[in-house]
PDB file of C-alpha atoms in Angstrom:
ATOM      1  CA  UNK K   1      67.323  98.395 133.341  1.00 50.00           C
ATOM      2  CA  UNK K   2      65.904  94.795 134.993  1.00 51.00           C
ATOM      3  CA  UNK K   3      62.415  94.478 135.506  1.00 51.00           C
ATOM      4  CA  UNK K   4      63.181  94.278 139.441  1.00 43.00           C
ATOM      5  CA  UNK K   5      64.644  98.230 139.146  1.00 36.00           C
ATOM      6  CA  UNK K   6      61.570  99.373 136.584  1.00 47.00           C
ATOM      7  CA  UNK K   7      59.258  98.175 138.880  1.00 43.00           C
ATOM      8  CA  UNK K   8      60.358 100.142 141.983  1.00 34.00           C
ATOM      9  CA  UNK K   9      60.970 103.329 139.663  1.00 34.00           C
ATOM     10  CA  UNK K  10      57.279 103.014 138.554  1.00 40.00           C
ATOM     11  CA  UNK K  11      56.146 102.606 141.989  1.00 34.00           C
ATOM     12  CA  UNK K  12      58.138 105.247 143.572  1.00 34.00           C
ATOM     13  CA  UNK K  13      57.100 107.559 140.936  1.00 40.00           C
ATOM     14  CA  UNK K  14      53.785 106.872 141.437  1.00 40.00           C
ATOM     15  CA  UNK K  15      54.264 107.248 145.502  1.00 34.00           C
ATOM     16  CA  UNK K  16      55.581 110.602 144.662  1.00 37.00           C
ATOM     17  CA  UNK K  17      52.482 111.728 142.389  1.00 39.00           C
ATOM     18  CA  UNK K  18      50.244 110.596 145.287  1.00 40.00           C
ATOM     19  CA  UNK K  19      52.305 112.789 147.779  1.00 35.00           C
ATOM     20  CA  UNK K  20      52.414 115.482 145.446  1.00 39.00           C
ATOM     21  CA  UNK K  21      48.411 115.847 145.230  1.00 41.00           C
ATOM     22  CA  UNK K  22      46.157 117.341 147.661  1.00 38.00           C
ATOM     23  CA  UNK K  23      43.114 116.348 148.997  1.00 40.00           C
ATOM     24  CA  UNK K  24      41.145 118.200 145.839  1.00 39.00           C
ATOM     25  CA  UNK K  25      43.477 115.963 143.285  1.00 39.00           C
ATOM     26  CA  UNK K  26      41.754 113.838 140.803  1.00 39.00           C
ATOM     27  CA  UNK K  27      42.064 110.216 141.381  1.00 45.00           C
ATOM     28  CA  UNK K  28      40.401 107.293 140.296  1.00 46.00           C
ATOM     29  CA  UNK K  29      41.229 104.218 142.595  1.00 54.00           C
ATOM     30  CA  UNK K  30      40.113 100.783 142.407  1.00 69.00           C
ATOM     31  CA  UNK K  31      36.851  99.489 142.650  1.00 75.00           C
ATOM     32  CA  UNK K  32      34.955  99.013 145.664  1.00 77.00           C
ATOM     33  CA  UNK K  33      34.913  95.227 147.029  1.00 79.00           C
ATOM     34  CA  UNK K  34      30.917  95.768 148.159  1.00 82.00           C
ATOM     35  CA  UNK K  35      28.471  97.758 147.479  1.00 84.00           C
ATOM     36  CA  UNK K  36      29.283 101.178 148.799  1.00 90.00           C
ATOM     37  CA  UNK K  37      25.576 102.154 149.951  1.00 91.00           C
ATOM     38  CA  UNK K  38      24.935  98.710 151.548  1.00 92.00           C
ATOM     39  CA  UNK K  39      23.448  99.397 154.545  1.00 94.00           C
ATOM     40  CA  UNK K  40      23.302 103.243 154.094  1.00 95.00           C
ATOM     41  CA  UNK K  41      20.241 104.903 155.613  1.00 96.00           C
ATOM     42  CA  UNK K  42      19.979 108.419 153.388  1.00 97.00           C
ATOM     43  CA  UNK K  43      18.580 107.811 150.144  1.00 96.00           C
ATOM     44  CA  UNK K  44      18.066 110.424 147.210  1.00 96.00           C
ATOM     45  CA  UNK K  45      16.095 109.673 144.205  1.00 91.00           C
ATOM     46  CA  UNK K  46      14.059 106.644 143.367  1.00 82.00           C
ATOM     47  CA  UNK K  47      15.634 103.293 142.489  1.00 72.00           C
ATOM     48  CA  UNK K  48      14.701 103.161 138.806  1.00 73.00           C
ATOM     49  CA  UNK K  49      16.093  99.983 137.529  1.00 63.00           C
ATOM     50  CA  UNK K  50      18.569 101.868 134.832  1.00 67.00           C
ATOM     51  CA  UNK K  51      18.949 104.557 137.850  1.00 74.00           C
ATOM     52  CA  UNK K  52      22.862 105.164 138.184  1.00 88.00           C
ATOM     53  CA  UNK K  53      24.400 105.086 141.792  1.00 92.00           C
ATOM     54  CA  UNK K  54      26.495 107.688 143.514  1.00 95.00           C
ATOM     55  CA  UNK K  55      27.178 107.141 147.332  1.00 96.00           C
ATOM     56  CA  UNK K  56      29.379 109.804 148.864  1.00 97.00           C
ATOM     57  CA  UNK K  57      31.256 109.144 152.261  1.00 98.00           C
ATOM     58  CA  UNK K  58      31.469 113.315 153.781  1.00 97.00           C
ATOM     59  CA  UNK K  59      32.349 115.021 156.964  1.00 97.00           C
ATOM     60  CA  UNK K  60      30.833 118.007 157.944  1.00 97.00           C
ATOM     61  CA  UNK K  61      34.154 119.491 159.372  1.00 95.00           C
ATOM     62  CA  UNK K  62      35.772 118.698 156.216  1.00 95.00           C
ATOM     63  CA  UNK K  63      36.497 121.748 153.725  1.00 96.00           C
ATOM     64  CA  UNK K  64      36.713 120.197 150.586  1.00 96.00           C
ATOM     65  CA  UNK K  65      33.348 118.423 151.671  1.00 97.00           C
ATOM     66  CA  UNK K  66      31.452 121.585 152.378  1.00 96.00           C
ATOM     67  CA  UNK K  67      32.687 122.995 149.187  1.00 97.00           C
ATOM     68  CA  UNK K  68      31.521 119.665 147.237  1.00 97.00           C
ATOM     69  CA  UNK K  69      28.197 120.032 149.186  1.00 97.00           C
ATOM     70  CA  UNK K  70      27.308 123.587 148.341  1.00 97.00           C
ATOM     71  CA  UNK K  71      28.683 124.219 144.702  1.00 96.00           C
ATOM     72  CA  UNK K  72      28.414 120.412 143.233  1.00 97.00           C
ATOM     73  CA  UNK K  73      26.008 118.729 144.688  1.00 97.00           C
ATOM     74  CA  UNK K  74      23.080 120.886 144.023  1.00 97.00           C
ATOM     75  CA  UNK K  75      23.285 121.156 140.182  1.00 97.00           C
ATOM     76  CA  UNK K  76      23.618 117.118 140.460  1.00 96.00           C
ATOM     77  CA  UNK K  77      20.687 116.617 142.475  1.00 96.00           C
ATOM     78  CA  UNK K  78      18.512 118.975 140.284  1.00 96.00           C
ATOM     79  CA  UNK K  79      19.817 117.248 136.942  1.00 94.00           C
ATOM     80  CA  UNK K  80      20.386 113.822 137.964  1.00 93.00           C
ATOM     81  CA  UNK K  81      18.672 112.492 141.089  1.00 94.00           C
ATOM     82  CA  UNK K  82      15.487 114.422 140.756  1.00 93.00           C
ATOM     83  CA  UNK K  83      14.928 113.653 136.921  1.00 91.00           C
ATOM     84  CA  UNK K  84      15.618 109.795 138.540  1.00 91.00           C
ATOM     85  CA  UNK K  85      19.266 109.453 136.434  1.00 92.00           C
ATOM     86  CA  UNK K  86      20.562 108.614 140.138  1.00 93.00           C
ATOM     87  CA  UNK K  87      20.241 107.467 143.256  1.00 94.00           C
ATOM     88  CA  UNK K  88      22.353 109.475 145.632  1.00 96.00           C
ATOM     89  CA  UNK K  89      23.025 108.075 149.171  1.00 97.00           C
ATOM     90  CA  UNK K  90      25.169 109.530 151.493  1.00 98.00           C
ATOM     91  CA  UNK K  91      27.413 108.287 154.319  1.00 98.00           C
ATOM     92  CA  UNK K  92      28.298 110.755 157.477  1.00 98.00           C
ATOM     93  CA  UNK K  93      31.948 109.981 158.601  1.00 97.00           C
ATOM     94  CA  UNK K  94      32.598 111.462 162.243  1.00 95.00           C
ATOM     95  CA  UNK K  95      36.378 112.832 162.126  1.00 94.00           C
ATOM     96  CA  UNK K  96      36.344 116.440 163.057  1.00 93.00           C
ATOM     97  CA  UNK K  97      34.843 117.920 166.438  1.00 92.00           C
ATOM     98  CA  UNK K  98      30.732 117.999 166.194  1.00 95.00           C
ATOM     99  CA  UNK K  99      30.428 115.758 163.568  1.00 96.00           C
ATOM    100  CA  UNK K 100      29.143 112.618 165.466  1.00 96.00           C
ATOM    101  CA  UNK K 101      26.033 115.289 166.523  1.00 97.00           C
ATOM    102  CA  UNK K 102      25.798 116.770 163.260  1.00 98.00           C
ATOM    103  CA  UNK K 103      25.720 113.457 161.881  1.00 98.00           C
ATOM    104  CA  UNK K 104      23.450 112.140 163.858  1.00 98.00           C
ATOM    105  CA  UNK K 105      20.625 115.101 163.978  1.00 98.00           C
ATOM    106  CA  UNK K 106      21.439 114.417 159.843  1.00 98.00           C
ATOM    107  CA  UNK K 107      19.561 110.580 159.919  1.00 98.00           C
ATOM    108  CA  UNK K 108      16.807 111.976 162.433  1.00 98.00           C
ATOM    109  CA  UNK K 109      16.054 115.304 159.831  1.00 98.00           C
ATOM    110  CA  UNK K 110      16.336 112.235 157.243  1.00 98.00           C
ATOM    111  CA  UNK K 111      13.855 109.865 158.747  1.00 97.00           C
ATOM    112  CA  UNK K 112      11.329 113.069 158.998  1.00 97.00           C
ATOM    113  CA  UNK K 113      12.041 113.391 154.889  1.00 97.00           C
ATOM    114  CA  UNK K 114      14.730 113.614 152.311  1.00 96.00           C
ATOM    115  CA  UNK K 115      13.515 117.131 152.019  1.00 96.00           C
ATOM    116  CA  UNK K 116      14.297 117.901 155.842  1.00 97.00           C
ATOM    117  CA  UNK K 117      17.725 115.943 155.467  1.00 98.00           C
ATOM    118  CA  UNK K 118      18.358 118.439 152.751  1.00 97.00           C
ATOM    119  CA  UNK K 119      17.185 121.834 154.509  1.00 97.00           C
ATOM    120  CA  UNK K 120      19.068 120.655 157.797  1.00 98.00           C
ATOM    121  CA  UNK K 121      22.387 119.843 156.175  1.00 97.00           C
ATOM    122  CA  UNK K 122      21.988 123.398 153.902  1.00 97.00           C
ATOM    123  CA  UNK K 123      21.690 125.243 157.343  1.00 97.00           C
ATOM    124  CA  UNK K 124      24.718 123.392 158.837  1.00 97.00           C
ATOM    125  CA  UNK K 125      27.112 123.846 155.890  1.00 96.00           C
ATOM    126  CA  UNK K 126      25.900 127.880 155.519  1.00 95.00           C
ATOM    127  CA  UNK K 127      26.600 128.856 159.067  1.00 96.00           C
ATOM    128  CA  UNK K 128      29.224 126.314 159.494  1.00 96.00           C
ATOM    129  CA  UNK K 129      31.619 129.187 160.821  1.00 94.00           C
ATOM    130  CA  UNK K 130      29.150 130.834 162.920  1.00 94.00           C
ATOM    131  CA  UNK K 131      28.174 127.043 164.772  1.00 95.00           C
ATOM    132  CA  UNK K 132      32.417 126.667 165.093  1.00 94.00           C
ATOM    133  CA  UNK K 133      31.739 123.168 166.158  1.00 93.00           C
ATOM    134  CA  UNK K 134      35.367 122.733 166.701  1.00 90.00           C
ATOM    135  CA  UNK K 135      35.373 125.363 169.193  1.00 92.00           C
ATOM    136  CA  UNK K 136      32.391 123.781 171.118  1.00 93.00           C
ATOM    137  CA  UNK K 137      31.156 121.157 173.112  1.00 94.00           C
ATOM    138  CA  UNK K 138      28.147 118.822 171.977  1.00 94.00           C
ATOM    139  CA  UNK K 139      26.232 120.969 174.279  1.00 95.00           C
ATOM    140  CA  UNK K 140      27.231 123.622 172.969  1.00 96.00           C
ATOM    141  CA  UNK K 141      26.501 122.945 169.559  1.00 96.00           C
ATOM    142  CA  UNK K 142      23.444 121.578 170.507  1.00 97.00           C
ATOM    143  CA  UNK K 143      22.328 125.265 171.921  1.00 96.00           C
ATOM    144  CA  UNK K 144      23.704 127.273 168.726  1.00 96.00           C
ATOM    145  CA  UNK K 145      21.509 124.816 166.412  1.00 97.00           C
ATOM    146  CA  UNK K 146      18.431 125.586 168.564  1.00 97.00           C
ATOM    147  CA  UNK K 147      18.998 129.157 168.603  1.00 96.00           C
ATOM    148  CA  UNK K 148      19.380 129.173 164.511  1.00 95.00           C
ATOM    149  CA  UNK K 149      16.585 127.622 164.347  1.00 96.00           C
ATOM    150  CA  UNK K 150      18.490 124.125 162.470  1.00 96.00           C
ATOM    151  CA  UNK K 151      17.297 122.031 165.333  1.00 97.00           C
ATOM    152  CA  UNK K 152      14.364 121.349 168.121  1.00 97.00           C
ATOM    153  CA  UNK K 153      13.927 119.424 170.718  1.00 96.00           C
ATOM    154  CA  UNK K 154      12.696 116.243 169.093  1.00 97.00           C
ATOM    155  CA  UNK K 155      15.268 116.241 166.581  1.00 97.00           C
ATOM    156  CA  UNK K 156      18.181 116.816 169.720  1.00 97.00           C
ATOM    157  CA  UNK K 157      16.237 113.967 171.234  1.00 97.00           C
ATOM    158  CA  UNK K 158      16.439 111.464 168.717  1.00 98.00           C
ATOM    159  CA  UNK K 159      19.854 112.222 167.879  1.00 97.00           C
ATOM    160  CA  UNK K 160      20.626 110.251 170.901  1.00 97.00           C
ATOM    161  CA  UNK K 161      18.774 107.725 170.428  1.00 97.00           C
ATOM    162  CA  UNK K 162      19.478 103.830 169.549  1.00 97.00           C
ATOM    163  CA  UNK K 163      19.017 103.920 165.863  1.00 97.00           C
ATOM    164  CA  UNK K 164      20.902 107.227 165.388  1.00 97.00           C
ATOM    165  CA  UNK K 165      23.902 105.411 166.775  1.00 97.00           C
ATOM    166  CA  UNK K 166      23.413 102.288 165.500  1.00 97.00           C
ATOM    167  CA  UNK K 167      23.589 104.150 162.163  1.00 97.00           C
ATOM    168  CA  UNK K 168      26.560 106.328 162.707  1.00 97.00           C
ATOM    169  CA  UNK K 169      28.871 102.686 163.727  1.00 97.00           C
ATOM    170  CA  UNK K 170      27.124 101.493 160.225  1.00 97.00           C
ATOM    171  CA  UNK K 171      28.317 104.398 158.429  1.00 97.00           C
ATOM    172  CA  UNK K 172      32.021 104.829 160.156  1.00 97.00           C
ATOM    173  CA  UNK K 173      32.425 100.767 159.487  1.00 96.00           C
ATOM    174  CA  UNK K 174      31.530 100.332 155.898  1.00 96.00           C
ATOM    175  CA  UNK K 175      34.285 103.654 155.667  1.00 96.00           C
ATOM    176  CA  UNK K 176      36.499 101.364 157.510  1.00 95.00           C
ATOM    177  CA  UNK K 177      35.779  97.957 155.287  1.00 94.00           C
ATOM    178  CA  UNK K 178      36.099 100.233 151.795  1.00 94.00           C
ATOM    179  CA  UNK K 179      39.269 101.845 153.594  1.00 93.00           C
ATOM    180  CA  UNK K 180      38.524 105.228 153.145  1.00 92.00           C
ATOM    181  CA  UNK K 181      41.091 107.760 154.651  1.00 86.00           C
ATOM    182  CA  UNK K 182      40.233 110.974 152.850  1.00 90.00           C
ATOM    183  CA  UNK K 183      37.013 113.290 152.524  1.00 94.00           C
ATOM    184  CA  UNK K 184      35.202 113.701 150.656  1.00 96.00           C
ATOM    185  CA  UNK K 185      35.115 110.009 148.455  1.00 96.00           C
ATOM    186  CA  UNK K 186      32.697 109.164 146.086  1.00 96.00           C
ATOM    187  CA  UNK K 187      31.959 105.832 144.697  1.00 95.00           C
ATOM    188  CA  UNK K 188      29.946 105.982 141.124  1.00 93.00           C
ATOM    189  CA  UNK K 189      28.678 102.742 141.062  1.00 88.00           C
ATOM    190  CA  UNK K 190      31.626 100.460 142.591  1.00 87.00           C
ATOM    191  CA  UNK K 191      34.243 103.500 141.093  1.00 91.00           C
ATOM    192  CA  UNK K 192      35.984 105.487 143.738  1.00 93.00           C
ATOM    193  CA  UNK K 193      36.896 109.182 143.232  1.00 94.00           C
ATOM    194  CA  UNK K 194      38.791 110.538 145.899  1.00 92.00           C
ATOM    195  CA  UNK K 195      39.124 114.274 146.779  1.00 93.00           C
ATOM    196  CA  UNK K 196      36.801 117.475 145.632  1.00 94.00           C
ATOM    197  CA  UNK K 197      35.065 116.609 142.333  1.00 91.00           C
ATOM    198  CA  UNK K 198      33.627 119.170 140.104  1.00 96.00           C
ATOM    199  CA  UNK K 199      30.202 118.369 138.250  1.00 96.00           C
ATOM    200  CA  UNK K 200      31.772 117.553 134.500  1.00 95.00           C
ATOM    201  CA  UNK K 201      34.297 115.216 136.813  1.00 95.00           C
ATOM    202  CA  UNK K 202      31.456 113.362 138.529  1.00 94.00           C
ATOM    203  CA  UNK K 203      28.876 113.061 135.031  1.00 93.00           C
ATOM    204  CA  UNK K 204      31.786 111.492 133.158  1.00 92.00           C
ATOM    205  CA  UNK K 205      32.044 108.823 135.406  1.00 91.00           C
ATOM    206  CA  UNK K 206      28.034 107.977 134.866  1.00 88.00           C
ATOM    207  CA  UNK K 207      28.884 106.720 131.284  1.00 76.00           C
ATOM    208  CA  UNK K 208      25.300 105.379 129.674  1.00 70.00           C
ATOM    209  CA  UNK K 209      23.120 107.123 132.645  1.00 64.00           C
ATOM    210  CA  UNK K 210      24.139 110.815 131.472  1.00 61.00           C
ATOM    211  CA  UNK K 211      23.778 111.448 128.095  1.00 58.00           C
TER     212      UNK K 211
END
């Protein structure tokens, strides 16, 4: 067999193994040409100096995101942001219906506090189904997270505001320059892992930050 004809066998092969696997698939892609949270506006955990880095680019209408969010991404905030291992930031991607307001209410809760970035994105992702953003109009939404109680008027206020945008285009362009086409993505330090990742998955990337 020439090289020519190993080549493309390799390379179709490997087409065919990235066909085969979902979005929840475990892949480990190249690094990241700059540095993923550049420019990122939520911020978990204090930047130690030996602090690891974990920047994860999410959708709220995104399955596999919501089920990162709820069962992975509490134990590692509990053992590795808040005992300052990590510094988590995340970056809101607008794809699905209501994201670009769900996003956006997301920096305003975050510029109150990380804490009310945290309870506002819990709400969200818990009554995801019962908001149905993809059923709705911004207004719409924008009514349902008042009545819940996930929203006021201040926080619907700034979501329209200036910076809230300004952040959003930051957030959906740095996806664009990294080339990110699937949710949720994770970058551990400049190391990409695409698709759901389970906690072991996520700590083994963090070599000499976990122990």
């Amino acid at each position: 067999m020439s090289d020519r004809v190993r080549r493309f066998v390799l390379l179709f092969g490997f087409l065919l193994v990235l066909t085969s696997l979902g979005a929840g698939a475990y892949l480990l892609l190249g690094p990241a040409p700059v540095p993923p949270g550049e420019g990122a506006l939520i911020a978990l955990g204090e930047a130690f100096p030996r602090a690891g880095e974990i920047t994860e680019f999410s959708t709220y209408g995104c399955p596999y995101c919501r089920r990162y969010a709820l069962q992975v991404f509490p134990r590692l905030y509990r053992d590795l942001v808040e005992t300052g291992k990590v510094r988590y930031r995340i970056r809101l991607l607008t794809v699905y219906p209501g994201d670009s307001l769900l996003n956006r209410l997301s920096y305003c809760a975050y510029r109150r506090s990380g804490e009310a970035f945290l309870e506002f994105r819990q709400g969200v992702l818990e009554f995801y189904s019962r908001l149905n953003p993809e059923n709705r109009s911004p207004e719409d939404l924008a009514s349902m997270l008042l009545e819940l109680g996930l929203a006021d008027g201040d926080l619907l206020d700034c979501a329209h505001s200036p910076e809230a945008l300004e952040q959003e285009a930051r957030d959906q362009a740095m996806a664009r320059r990294l080339s990110i086409s699937a949710t949720p993505t994770l970058f551990v330090g400049r190391k990409r892992l695409l698709g759901f990742r389970t906690y072991e998955e996520v700590v083994r990337a963090l070599p000499g930050v976990v122990e």
